[in-house]
Coordinates of C-alpha atoms in Angstrom, one line a residue:
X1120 CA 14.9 10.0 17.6
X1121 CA 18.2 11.9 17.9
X1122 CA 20.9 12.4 15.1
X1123 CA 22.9 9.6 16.7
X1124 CA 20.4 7.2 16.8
X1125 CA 20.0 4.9 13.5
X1126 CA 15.6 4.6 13.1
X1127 CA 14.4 1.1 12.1
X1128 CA 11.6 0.9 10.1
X1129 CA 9.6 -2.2 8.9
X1130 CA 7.3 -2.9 6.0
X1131 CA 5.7 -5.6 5.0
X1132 CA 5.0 -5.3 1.1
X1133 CA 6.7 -4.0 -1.4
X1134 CA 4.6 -0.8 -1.8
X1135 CA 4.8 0.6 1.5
X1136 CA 8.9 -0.5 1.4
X1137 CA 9.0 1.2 -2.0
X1138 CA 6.8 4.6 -0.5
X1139 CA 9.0 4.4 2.5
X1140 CA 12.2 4.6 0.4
X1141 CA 11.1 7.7 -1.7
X1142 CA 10.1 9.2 1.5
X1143 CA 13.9 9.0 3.0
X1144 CA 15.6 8.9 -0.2
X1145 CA 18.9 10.6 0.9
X1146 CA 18.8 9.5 4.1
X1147 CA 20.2 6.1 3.9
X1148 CA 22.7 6.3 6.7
X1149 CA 20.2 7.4 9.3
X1150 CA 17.7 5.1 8.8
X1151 CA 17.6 1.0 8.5
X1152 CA 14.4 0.1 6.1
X1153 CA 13.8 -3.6 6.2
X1154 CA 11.1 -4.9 3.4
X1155 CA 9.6 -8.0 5.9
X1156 CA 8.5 -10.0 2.3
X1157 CA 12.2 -9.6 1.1
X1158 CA 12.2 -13.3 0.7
X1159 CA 9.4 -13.4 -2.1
X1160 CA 6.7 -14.8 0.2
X1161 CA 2.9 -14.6 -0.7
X1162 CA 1.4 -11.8 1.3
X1163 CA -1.6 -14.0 1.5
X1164 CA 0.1 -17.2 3.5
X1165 CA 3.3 -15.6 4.3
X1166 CA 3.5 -16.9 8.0
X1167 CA 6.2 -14.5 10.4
X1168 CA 9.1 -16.4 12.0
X1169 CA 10.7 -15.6 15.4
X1170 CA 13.1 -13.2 13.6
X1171 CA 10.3 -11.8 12.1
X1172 CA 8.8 -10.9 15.3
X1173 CA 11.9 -9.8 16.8
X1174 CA 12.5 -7.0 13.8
X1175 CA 9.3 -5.8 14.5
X1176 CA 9.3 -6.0 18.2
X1177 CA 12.5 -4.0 17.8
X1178 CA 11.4 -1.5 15.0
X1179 CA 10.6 2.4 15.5
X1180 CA 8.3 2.4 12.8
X1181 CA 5.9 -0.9 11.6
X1182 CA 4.1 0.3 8.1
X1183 CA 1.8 -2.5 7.3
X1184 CA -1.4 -2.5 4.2
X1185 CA -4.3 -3.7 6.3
X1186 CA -7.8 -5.1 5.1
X1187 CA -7.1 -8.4 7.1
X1188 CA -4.8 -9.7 4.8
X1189 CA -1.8 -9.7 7.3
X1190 CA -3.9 -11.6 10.0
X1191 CA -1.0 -12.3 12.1
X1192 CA -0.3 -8.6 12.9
X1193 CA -2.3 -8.2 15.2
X1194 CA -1.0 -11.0 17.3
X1195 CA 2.5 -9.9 16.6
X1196 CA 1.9 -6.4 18.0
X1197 CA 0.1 -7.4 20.7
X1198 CA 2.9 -9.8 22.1
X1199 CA 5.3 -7.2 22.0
X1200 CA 3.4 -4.0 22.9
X1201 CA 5.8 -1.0 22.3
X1202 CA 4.2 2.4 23.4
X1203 CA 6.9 4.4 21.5
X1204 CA 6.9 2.1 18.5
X1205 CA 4.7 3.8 15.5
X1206 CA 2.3 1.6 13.7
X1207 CA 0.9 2.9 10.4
X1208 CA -2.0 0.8 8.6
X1209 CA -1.8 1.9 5.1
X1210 CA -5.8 1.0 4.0
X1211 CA -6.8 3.7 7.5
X1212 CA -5.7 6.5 6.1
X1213 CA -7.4 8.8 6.1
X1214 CA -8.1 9.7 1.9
X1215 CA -7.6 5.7 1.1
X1216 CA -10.4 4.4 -0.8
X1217 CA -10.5 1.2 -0.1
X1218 CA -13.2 -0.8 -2.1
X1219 CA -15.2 -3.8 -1.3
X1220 CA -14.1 -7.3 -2.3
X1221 CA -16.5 -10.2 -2.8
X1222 CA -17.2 -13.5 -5.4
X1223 CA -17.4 -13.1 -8.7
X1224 CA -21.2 -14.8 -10.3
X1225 CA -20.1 -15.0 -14.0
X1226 CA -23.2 -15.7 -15.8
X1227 CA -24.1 -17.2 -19.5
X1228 CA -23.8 -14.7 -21.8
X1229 CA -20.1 -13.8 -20.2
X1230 CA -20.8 -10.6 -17.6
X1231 CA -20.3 -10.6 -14.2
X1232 CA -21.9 -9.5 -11.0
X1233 CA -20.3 -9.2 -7.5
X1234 CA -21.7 -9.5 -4.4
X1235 CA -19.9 -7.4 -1.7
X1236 CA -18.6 -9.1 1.4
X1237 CA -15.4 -7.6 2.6
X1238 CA -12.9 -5.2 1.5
X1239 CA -10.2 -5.6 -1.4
X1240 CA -6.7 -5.3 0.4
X1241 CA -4.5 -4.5 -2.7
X1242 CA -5.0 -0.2 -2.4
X1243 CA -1.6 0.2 -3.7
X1244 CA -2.9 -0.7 -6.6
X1245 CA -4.4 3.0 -7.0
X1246 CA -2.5 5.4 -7.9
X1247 CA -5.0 8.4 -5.8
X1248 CA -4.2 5.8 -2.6
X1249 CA -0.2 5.5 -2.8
X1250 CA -0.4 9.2 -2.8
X1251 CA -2.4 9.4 0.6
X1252 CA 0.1 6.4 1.5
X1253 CA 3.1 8.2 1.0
X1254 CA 2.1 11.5 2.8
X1255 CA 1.1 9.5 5.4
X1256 CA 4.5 7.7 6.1
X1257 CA 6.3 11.1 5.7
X1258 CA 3.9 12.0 8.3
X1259 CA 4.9 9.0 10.7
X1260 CA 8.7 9.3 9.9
X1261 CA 8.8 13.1 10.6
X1262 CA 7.4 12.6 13.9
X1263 CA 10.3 9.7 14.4
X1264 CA 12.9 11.7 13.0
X1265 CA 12.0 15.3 13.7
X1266 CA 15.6 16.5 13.0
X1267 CA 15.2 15.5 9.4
X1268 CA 11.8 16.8 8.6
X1269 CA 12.8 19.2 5.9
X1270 CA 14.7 16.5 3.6
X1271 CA 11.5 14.0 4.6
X1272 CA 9.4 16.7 3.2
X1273 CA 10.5 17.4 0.2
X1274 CA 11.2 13.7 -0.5
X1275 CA 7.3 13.5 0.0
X1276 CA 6.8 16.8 -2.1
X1277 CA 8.8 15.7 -5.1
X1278 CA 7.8 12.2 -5.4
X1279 CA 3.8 13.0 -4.6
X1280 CA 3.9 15.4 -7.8
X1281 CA 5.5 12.1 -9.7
X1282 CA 2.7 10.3 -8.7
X1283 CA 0.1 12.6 -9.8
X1284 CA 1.3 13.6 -13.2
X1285 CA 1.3 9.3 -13.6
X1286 CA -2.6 9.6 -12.6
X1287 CA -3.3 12.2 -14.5
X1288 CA -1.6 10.6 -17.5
X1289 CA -3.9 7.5 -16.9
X1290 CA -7.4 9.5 -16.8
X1291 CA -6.0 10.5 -20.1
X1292 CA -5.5 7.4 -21.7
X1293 CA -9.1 6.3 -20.1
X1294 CA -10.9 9.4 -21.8
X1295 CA -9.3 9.2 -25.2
X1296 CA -9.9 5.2 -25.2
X1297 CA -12.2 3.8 -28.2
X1298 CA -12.8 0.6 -26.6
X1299 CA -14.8 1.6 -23.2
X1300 CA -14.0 -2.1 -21.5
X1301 CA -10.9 -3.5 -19.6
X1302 CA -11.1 -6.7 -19.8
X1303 CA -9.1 -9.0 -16.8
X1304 CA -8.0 -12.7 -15.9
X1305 CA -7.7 -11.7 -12.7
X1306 CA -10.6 -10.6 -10.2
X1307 CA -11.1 -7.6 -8.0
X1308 CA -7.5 -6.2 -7.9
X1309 CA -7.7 -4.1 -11.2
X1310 CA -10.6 -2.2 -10.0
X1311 CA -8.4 -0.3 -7.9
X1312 CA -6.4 1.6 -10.9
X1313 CA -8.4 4.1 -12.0
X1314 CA -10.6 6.9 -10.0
X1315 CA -14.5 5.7 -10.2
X1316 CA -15.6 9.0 -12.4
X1317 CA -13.2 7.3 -14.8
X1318 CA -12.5 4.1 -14.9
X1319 CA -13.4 1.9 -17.0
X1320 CA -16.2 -0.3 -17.0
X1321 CA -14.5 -4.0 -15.9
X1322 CA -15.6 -7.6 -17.5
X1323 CA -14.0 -10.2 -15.5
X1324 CA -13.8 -13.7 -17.0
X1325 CA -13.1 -16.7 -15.2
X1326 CA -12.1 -19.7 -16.3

């Protein structure tokens, strides 16, 4: 990238949109960021249209979550191979815990087991994980727009130290909690939240 040329990055979530727009806060005129979900579609059926292809076909940058949710990636990279084009999946980098998903056995007296198949997609759920997620997209947009590496830096810098006074603040609330139990409708998602040395122990309840 030059400082004539506009870079076109697309995301697929709303996390990586939102990590990519702290990244290049201030940067607005230098860099079109398209959120490919925009339209409120479910992450888990959305289904890519010709335009969609075309904005990523035509993209500098494709930041996408991984863990086989977004099955039709693959296909959509491969039919428009780009060896300039940088690709970022979020749940490979490198510091991402990404934790096993599975079915939930919820027995009689209320407690549930899980039995591990494959892995849990929603990492930006954790706060540990958006800040390996964010340092890697500066990483990726530094190397596309070298001429603005300082600004992406400190972008990075400033909102990395947001995100761990928020996780601090969280172990916190999880080491001063009476009640040792979060207790969710939901399934596997919330066990991303909170660090494993201390989260807190998880009862899910089905219905």
């Amino acid at each position: 990238m030059t400082e004539e040329e506009k870079c076109s990055v697309v995301c697929t979530n709303f996390s990586s949109y939102d990590w990519t727009r702290e990244v290049l806060k201030g940067l607005e005129s230098d860099v079109e960021i398209t959120y490919l979900f925009d339209d409120g579609a479910d992450v888990h059926s959305f289904q890519p249209g010709t335009e969609d292809y075309i904005l990523i076909a035509e993209s500098d940058v494709f930041i996408y979550a991984g863990n086989g949710t977004e099955t039709w990636i693959e296909e959509a990279l491969a039919s428009n191979p780009d060896e300039n084009r940088i690709v970022l999946n979020l749940s490979e980098t490198e510091g991402v815990n990404c934790l096993p998903a599975g079915e939930v056995h919820v027995h009689e007296e209320g407690t549930a087991d899980a039995h591990e198949e494959a892995i849990d997609e929603h990492i930006w759920l954790s706060l540990r994980n958006a800040i390996f997620c964010t340092e890697a997209i500066a990483e990726c947009m530094v190397t596309a727009m070298p001429a603005w590496k300082a600004q992406i830096e400190s972008n990075c810098q400033s909102y990395v130290a947001e995100l761990r006074e928020l996780d601090q603040a969280y172990q916190e609330m999880v080491q001063q909690s009476v009640n040792p139990y979060m207790i969710v409708a939901d399934r596997f998602p919330f066990r991303y939240p909170l660090p494993p040395e201390t989260a807190f122990p998880v009862r899910y309840r089905t219905a």
